[in-house]
Amino acid sequence: MQLNKILISLAWLAFAGNAAALSCDEQLGKAKAAELVKQCKNVSPATRPPCNAANSCEMITDEIKRGCKILGDDAPAYCPPVPTELVKGKLVGGGGLDNYSLKIRTENGKEIQAYCTTHCGDWFTEPDKDDVVSLKPSLRGKPVSARIATERNNGRIAGPDDADRLVFIKSAAIGGN
């Protein structure tokens, strides 16, 4: 019985190793592999990119992911979405004049400031005589959970250039859920 398990395991390893050695052409067929190679060449910054159908599909897709990450907001539509980071902590400040932001102190003491464009709810005071708003005092110190992403400004925030990369709140909830 034990010998059978060992033989099955060895057979599986041999099969898996053989599958990894297959070219992308062999794995997906020429047409699908060619489309993957085209996408790879479109985003890869490498001088000798692994964008070749003779390589494994895994190698090609890893290079696509790498290139997409480098391109950021300028990446083509077939790239995965910009990754977000979950931040949990306490609200310690926020507000602004034309653009509102939140300041969150994480559980490890790091302070993160991120711009709110539409995802912060009714968390700010009415504008004062200088049109400045602040975080409502009742929210200061409250636990918060926010998803943030670093993205190009693209005209969202007054002042920084459109190409500047800023931290934006993608979603936020009081209570740290």
mmCIF file of C-alpha atoms in Angstrom, residues 21-26 33 37 50-57 59-60:
data_model
loop_
_atom_site.group_PDB
_atom_site.id
_atom_site.type_symbol
_atom_site.label_atom_id
_atom_site.label_comp_id
_atom_site.label_asym_id
_atom_site.label_seq_id
_atom_site.Cartn_x
_atom_site.Cartn_y
_atom_site.Cartn_z
ATOM 1 C CA ALA A 21 8.592 22.026 -19.532
ATOM 2 C CA LEU A 22 5.932 22.448 -22.238
ATOM 3 C CA SER A 23 6.052 25.589 -24.338
ATOM 4 C CA CYS A 24 3.131 27.985 -24.242
ATOM 5 C CA ASP A 25 2.360 26.925 -27.834
ATOM 6 C CA GLU A 26 2.025 23.347 -26.583
ATOM 7 C CA ALA A 33 -0.083 31.640 -27.178
ATOM 8 C CA VAL A 37 3.053 36.882 -26.478
ATOM 9 C CA PRO A 50 10.569 36.326 -22.017
ATOM 10 C CA CYS A 51 7.715 37.036 -24.411
ATOM 11 C CA ASN A 52 8.265 34.016 -26.600
ATOM 12 C CA ALA A 53 5.780 31.208 -27.248
ATOM 13 C CA ALA A 54 8.642 28.715 -26.785
ATOM 14 C CA ASN A 55 8.691 29.661 -23.078
ATOM 15 C CA SER A 56 6.137 28.394 -20.588
ATOM 16 C CA CYS A 57 2.859 30.287 -20.327
ATOM 17 C CA MET A 59 6.882 32.723 -17.567
ATOM 18 C CA ILE A 60 5.026 34.867 -20.093
#
